[in-house]
mmCIF file of C-alpha atoms and ligand atoms in Angstrom:
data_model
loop_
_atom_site.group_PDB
_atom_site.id
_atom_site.type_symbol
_atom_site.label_atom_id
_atom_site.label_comp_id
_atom_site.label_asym_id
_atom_site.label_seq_id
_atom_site.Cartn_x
_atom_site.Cartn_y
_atom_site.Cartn_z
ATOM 1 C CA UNK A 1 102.132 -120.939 70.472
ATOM 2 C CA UNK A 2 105.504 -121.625 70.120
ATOM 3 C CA UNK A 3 106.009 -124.775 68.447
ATOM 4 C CA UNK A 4 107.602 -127.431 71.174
ATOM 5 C CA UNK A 5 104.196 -126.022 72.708
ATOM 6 C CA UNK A 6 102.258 -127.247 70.269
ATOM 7 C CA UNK A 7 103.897 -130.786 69.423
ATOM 8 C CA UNK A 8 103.730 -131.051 73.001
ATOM 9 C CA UNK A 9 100.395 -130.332 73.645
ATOM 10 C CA UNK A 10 99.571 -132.329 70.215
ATOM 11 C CA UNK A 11 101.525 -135.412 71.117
ATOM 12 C CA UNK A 12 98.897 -135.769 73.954
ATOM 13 C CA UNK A 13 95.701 -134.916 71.979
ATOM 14 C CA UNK A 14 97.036 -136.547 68.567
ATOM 15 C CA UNK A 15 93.967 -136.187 65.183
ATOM 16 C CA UNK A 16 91.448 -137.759 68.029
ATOM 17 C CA UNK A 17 91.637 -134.152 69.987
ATOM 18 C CA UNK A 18 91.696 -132.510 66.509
ATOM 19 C CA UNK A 19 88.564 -134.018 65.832
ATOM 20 C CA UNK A 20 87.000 -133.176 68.780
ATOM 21 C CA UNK A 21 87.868 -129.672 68.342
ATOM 22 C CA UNK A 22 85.925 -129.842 65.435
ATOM 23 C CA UNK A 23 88.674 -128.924 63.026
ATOM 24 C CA UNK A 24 88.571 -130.282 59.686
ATOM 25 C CA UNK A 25 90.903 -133.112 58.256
ATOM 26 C CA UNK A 26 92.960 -130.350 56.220
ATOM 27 C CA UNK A 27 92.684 -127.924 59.071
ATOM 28 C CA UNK A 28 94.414 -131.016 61.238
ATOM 29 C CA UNK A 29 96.823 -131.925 58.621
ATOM 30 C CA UNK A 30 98.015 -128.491 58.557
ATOM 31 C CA UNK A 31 98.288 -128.077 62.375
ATOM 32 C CA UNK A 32 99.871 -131.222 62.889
ATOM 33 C CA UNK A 33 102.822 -130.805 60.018
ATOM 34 C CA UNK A 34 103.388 -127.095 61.571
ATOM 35 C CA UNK A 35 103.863 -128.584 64.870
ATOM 36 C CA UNK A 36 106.002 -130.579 63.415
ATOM 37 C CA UNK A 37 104.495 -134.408 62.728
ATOM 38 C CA UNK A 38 105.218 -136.115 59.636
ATOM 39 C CA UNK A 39 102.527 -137.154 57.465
ATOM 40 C CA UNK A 40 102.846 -140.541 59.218
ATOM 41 C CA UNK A 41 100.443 -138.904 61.770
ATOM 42 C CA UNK A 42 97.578 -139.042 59.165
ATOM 43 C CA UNK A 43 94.972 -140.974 60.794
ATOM 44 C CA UNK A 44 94.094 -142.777 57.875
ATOM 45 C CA UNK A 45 97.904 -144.201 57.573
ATOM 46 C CA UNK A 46 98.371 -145.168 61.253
ATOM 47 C CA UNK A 47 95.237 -147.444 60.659
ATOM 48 C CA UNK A 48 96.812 -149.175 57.973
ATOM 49 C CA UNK A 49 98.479 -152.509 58.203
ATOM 50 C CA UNK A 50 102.297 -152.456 57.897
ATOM 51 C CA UNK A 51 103.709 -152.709 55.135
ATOM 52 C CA UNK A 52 105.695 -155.511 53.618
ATOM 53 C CA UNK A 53 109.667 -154.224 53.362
ATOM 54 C CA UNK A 54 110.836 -153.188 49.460
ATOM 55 C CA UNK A 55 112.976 -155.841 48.505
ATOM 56 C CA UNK A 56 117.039 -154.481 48.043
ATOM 57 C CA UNK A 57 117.539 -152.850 45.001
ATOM 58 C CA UNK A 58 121.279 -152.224 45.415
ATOM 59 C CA UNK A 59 122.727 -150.998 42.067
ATOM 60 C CA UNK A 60 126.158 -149.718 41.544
ATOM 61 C CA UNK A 61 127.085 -146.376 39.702
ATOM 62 C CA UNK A 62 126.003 -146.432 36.190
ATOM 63 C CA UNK A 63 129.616 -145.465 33.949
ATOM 64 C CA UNK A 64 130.018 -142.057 32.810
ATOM 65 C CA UNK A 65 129.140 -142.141 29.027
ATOM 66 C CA UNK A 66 128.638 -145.281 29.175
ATOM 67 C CA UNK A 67 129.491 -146.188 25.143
ATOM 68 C CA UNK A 68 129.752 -149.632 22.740
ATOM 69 C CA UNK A 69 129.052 -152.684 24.406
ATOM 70 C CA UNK A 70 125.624 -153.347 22.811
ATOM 71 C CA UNK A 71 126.655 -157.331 22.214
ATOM 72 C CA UNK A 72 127.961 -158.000 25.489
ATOM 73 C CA UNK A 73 124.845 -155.958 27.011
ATOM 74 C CA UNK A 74 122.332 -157.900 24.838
ATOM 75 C CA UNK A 75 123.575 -161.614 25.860
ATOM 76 C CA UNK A 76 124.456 -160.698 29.758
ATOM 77 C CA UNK A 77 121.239 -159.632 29.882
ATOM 78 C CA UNK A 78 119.544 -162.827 28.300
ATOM 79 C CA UNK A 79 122.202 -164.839 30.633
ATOM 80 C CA UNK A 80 120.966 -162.913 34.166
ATOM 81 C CA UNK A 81 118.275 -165.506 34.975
ATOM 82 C CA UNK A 82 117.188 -167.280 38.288
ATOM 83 C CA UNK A 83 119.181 -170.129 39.055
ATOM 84 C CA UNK A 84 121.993 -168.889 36.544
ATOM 85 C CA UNK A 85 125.439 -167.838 37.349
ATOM 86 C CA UNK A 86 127.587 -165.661 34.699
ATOM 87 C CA UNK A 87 130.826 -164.638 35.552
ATOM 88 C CA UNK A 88 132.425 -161.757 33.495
ATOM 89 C CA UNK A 89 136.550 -161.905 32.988
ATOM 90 C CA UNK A 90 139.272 -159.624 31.793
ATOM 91 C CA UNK A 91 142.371 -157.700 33.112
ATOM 92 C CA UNK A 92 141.732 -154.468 35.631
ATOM 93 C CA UNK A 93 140.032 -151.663 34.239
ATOM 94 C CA UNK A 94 138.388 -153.351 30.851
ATOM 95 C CA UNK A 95 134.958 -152.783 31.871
ATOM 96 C CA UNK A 96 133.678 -155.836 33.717
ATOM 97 C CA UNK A 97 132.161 -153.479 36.514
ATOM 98 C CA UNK A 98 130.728 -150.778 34.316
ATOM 99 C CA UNK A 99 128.909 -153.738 31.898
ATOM 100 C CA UNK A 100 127.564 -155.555 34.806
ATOM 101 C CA UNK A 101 126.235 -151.881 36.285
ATOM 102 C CA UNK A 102 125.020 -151.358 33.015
ATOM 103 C CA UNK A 103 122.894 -154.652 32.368
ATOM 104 C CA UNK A 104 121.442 -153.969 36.394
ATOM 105 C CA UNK A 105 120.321 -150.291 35.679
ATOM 106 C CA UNK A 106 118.593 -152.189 32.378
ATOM 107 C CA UNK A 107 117.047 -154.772 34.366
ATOM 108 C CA UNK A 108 115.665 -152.179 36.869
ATOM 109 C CA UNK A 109 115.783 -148.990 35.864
ATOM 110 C CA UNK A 110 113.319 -147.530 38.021
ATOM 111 C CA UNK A 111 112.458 -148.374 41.743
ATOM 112 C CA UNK A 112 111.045 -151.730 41.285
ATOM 113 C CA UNK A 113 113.213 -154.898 41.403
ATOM 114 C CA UNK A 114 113.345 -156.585 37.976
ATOM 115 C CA UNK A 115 110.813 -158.975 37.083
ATOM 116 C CA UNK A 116 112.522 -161.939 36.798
ATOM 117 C CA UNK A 117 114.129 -160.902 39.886
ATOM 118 C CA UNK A 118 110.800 -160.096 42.403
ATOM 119 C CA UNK A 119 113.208 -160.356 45.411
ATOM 120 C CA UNK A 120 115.702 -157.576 44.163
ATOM 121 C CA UNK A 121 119.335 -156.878 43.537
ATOM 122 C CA UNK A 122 122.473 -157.552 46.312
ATOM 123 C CA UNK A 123 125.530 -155.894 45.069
ATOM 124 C CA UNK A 124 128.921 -156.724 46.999
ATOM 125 C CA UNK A 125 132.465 -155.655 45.910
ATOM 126 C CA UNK A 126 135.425 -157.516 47.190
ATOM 127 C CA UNK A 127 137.920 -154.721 46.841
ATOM 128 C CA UNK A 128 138.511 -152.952 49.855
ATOM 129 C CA UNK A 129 135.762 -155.692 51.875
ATOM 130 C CA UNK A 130 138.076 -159.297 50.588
ATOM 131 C CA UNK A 131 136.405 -161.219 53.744
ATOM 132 C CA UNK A 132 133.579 -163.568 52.694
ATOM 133 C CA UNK A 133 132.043 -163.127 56.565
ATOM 134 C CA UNK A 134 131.379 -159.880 55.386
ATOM 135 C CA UNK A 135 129.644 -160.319 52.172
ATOM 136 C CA UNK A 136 127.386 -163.687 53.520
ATOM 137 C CA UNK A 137 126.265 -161.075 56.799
ATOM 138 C CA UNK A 138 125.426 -158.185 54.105
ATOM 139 C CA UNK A 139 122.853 -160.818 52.529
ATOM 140 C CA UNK A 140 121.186 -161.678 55.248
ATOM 141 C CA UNK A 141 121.161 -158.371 56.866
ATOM 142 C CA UNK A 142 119.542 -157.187 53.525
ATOM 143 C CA UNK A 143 116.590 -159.434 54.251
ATOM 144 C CA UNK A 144 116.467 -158.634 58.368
ATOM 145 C CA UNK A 145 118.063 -161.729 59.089
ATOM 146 C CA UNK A 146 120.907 -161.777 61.952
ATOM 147 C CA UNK A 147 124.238 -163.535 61.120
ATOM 148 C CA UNK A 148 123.369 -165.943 63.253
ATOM 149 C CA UNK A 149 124.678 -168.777 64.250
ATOM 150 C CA UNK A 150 126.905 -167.929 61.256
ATOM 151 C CA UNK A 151 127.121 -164.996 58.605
ATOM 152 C CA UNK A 152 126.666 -168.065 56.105
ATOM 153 C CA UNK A 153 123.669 -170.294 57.690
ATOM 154 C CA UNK A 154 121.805 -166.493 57.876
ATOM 155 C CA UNK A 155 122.561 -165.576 54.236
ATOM 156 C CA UNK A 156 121.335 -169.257 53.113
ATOM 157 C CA UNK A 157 118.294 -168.739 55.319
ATOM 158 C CA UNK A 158 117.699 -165.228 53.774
ATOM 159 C CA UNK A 159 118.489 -166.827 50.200
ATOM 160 C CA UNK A 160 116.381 -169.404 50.530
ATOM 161 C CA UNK A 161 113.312 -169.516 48.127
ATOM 162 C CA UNK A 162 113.966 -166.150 46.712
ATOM 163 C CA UNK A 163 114.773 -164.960 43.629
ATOM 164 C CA UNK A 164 116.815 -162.108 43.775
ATOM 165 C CA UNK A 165 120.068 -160.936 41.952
ATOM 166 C CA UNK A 166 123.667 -161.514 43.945
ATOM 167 C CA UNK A 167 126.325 -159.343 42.372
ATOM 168 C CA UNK A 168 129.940 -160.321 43.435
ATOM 169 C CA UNK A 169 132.527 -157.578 41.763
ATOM 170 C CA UNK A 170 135.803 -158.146 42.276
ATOM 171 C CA UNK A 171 136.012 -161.820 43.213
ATOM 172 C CA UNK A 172 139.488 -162.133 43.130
ATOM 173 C CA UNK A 173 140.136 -160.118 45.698
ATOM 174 C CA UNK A 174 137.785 -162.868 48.000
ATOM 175 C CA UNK A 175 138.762 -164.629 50.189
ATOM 176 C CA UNK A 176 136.815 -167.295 50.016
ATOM 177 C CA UNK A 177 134.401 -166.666 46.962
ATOM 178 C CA UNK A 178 133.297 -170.375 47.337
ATOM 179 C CA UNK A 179 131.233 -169.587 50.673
ATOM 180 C CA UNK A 180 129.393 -166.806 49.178
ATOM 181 C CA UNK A 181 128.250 -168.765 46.019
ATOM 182 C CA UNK A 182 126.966 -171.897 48.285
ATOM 183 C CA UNK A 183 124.254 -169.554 49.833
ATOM 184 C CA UNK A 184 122.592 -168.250 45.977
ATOM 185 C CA UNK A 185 119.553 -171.153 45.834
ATOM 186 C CA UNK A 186 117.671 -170.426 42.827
ATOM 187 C CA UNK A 187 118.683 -166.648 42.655
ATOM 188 C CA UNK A 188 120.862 -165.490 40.064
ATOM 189 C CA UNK A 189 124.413 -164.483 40.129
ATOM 190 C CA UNK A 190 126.673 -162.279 38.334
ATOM 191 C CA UNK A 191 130.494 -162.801 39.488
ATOM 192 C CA UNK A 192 133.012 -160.141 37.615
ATOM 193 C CA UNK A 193 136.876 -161.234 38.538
ATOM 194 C CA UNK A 194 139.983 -160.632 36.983
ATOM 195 C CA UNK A 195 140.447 -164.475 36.636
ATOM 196 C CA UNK A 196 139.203 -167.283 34.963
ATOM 197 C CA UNK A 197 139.434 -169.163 38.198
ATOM 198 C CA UNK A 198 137.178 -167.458 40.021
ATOM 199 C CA UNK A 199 134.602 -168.717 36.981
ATOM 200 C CA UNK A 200 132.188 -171.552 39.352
ATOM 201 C CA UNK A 201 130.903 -172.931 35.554
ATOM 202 C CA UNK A 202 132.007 -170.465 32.666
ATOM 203 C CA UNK A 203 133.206 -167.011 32.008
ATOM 204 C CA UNK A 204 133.042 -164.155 29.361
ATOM 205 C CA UNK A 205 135.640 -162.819 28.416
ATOM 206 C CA UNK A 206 135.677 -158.923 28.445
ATOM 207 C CA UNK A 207 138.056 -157.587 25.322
ATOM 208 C CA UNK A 208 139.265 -153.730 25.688
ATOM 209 C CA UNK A 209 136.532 -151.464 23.133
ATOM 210 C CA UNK A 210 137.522 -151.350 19.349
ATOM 211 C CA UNK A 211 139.138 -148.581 18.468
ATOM 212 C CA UNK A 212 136.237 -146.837 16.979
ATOM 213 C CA UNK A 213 134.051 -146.806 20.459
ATOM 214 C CA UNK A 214 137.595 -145.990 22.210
ATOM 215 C CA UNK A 215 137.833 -143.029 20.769
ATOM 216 C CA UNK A 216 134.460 -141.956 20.867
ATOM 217 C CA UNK A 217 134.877 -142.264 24.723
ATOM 218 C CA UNK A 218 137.892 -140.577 24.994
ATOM 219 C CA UNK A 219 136.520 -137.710 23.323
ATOM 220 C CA UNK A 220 133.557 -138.052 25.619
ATOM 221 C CA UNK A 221 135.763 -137.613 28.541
ATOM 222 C CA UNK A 222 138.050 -134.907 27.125
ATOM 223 C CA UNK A 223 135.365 -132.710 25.059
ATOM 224 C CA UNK A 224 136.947 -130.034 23.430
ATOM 225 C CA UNK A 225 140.381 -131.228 24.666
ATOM 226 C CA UNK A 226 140.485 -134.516 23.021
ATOM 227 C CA UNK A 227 138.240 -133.113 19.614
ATOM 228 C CA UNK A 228 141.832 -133.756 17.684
ATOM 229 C CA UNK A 229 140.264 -137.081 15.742
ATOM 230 C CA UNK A 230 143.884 -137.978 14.740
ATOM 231 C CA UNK A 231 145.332 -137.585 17.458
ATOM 232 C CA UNK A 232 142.904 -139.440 19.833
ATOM 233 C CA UNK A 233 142.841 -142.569 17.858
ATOM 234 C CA UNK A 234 146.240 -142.603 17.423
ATOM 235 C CA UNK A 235 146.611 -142.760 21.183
ATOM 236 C CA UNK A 236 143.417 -145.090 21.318
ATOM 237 C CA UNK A 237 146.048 -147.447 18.897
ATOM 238 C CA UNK A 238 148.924 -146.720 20.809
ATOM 239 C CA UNK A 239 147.367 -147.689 24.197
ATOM 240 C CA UNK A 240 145.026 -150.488 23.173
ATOM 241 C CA UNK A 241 147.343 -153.063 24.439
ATOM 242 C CA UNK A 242 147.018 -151.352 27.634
ATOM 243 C CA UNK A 243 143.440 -152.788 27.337
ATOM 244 C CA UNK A 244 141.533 -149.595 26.609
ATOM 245 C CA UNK A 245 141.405 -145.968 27.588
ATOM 246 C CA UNK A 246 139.530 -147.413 30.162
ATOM 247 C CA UNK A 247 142.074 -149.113 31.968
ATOM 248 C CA UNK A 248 144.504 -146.425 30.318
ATOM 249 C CA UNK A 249 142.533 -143.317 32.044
ATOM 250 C CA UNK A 250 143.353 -145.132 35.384
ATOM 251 C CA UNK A 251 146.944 -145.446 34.809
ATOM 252 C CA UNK A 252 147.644 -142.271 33.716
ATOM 253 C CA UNK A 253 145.863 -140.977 36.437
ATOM 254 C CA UNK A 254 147.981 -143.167 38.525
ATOM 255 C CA UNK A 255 150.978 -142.350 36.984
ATOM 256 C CA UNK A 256 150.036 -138.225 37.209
ATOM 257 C CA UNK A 257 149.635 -138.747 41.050
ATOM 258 C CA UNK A 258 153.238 -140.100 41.218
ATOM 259 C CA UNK A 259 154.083 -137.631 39.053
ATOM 260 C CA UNK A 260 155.723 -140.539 36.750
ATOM 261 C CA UNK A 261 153.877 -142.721 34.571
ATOM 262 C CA UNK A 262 156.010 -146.386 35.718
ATOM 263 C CA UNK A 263 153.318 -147.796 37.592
ATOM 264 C CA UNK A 264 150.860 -149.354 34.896
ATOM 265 C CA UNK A 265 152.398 -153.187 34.675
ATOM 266 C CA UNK A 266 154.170 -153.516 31.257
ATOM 267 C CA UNK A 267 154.609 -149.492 30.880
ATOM 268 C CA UNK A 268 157.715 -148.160 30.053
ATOM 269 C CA UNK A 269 159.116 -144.238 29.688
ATOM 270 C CA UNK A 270 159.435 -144.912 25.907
ATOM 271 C CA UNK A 271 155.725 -146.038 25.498
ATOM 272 C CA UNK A 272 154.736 -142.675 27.659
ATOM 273 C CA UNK A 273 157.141 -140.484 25.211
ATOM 274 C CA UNK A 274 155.744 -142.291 22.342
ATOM 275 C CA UNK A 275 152.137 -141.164 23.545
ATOM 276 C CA UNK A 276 152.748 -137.970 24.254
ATOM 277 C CA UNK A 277 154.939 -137.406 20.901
ATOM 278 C CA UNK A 278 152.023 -139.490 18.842
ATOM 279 C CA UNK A 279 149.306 -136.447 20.079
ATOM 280 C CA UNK A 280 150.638 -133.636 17.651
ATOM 281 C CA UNK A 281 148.041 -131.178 19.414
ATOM 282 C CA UNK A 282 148.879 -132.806 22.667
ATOM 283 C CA UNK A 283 145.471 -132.672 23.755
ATOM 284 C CA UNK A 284 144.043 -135.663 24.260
ATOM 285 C CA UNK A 285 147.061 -136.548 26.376
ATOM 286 C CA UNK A 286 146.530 -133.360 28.360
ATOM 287 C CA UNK A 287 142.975 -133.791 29.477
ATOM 288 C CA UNK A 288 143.836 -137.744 30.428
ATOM 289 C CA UNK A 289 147.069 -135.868 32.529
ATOM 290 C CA UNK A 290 144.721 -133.064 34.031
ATOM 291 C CA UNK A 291 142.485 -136.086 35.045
ATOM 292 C CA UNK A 292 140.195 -134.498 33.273
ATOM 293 C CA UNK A 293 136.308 -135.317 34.375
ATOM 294 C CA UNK A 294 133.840 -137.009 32.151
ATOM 295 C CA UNK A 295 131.662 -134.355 33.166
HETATM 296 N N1 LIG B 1 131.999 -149.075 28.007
HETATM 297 C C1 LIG B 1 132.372 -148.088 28.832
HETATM 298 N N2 LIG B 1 131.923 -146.842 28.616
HETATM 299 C C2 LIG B 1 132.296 -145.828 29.421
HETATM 300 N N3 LIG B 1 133.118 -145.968 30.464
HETATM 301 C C3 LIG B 1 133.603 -147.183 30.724
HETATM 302 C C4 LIG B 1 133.261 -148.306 29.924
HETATM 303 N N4 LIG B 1 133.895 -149.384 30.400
HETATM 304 C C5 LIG B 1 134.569 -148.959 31.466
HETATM 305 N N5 LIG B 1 134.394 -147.636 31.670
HETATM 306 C C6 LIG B 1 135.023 -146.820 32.715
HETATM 307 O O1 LIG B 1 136.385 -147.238 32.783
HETATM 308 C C7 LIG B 1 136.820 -147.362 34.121
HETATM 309 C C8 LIG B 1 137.234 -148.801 34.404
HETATM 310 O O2 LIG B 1 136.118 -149.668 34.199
HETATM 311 P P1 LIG B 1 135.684 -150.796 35.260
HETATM 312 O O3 LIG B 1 135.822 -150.315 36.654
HETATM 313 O O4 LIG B 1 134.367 -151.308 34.856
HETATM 314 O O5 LIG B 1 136.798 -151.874 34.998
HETATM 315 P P2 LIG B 1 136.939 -153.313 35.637
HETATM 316 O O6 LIG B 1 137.186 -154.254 34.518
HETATM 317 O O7 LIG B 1 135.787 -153.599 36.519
HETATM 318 O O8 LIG B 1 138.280 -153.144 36.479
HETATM 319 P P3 LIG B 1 138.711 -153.840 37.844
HETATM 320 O O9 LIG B 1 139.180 -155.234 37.506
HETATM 321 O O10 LIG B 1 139.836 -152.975 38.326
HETATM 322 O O11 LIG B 1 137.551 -153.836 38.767
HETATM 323 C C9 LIG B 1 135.657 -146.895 34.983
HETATM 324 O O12 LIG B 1 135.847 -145.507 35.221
HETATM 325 C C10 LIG B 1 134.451 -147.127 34.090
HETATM 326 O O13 LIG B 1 133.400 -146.270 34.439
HETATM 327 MG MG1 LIG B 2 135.570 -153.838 38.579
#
């Protein structure tokens, strides 16, 4: 029977005809799933009572190599607690994003929410999405709540005797960071901005990697390209004030793309001629020029 046939003819008869043909449960599982039904049409399931939605579990990308850090990770961990709000600080492309995925994939690292977090994980980022609207509708949507009669009453109502985690990344590109914050209740929230300002209580600071875990990443990145020790830390020194090959990878990136590297603030031709001249094999600067994946 070709198979529309048989879904069709299925649909009508469902496992209750199946039965009555006499066929066994596997015999009807194995009809049904070749005409086509999901395992939802197991009798046993339909029966069952709904069940209750997982709570949001909405991690962002864990950092390629992910290296040094163990500190910070330690105590943001200890800090991410109901009720508590931690706000990480430092200059684009230190690592504020990568240590807050970091400490989330810790907290829940497999499909559960974290226990001190039963009612899961909310992750908005600012960049690219700057209007608050957007972020307070996101939260309630994430519980089945419509933004209604505003994005911010629904989020509050979704918030509201829960414990979950509310990551904000990027808050100073927000536009109103303040509205967002007023809906957390007793949940926890971990705010990463580029400025103390955005801090609602305190702030960490986030410092570039030492030299020692700088280099171990760049070499992670470049593999055989950057094996030169010497010459990747002596580009790790040279670029540290540039906060760390971190923030460094995305400028020269930047600057390959333009084909010049003037667009990191504070970067001038001499530094980049002092870079490439301070590589004697050259290589760590070519795999950071190549864009070379982490992979
Ligand atoms: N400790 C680390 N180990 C490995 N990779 C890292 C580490 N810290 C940062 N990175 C990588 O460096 C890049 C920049 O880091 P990240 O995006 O976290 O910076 P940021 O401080 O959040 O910057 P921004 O203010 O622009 O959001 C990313 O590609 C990230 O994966
Ligand atoms: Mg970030």
């Amino acid at each position: 029977m070709a198979n529309w046939r048989l879904k069709a003819s299925l649909s009508a008869t469902d496992t209750g005809g199946c039965q009555a043909l006499g066929l066994t449960k596997e015999a009807t599982d194995i009809l049904l799933i070749s005409a086509g039904f999901g395992p939802e049409h197991d009798s046993a399931k339909q029966t069952q009572p709904q069940s209750t939605p997982r709570p949001p579990l909405q991690r962002p990308p864990r950092a390629f190599h992910f290296t040094g850090r163990a500190d910070e990770l330690r105590r943001l961990i200890d800090q991410l607690q109901p009720g508590a709000v931690v706000t990480l600080c430092g200059p684009g492309g230190v690592g504020k994003t990568a240590l807050a995925a970091e400490a989330i994939w810790a907290l829940a690292p497999g499909d559960e929410p974290p226990a001190r977090f039963p009612d899961g994980v909310l992750f908005h980022t600012f960049y690219h999405q700057p209007q608050a609207a957007l972020a307070l509708e996101a939260i309630a949507r994430a519980y089945g709540e419509e933004p209604r009669p505003t994005p911010q009453d629904a989020a509050r109502r979704a918030l509201s005797g829960r414990a979950a985690l509310l990551v904000l990344d990027g808050a100073e590109a927000a536009d109103d960071l303040g509205a967002v914050l007023s809906v957390a209740g007793g949940c926890g929230v971990l705010v990463t901005s580029r400025r103390h300002a955005d801090a609602p209580v305190c702030w960490q600071d986030v410092a570039p990697l030492p030299n020692p875990e700088a280099v171990q990443l760049l070499q992670a990145w470049g593999g055989v390209r950057a094996a030169d020790q010497a010459a990747a830390g002596r580009i790790c020194t040279l670029v540290g004030r540039f906060r760390s090959p971190c923030g460094w990878r995305g400028a020269t990136w930047r600057g390959a793309a333009r084909g010049r590297p003037t667009t990191w603030p504070g970067w001038r031709r001499r530094d980049w001629r002092r870079c490439i001249s301070a590589s004697a094999s050259a290589t760590a600067c070519r795999c950071c020029w190549s864009g070379a994946s982490p992979r």
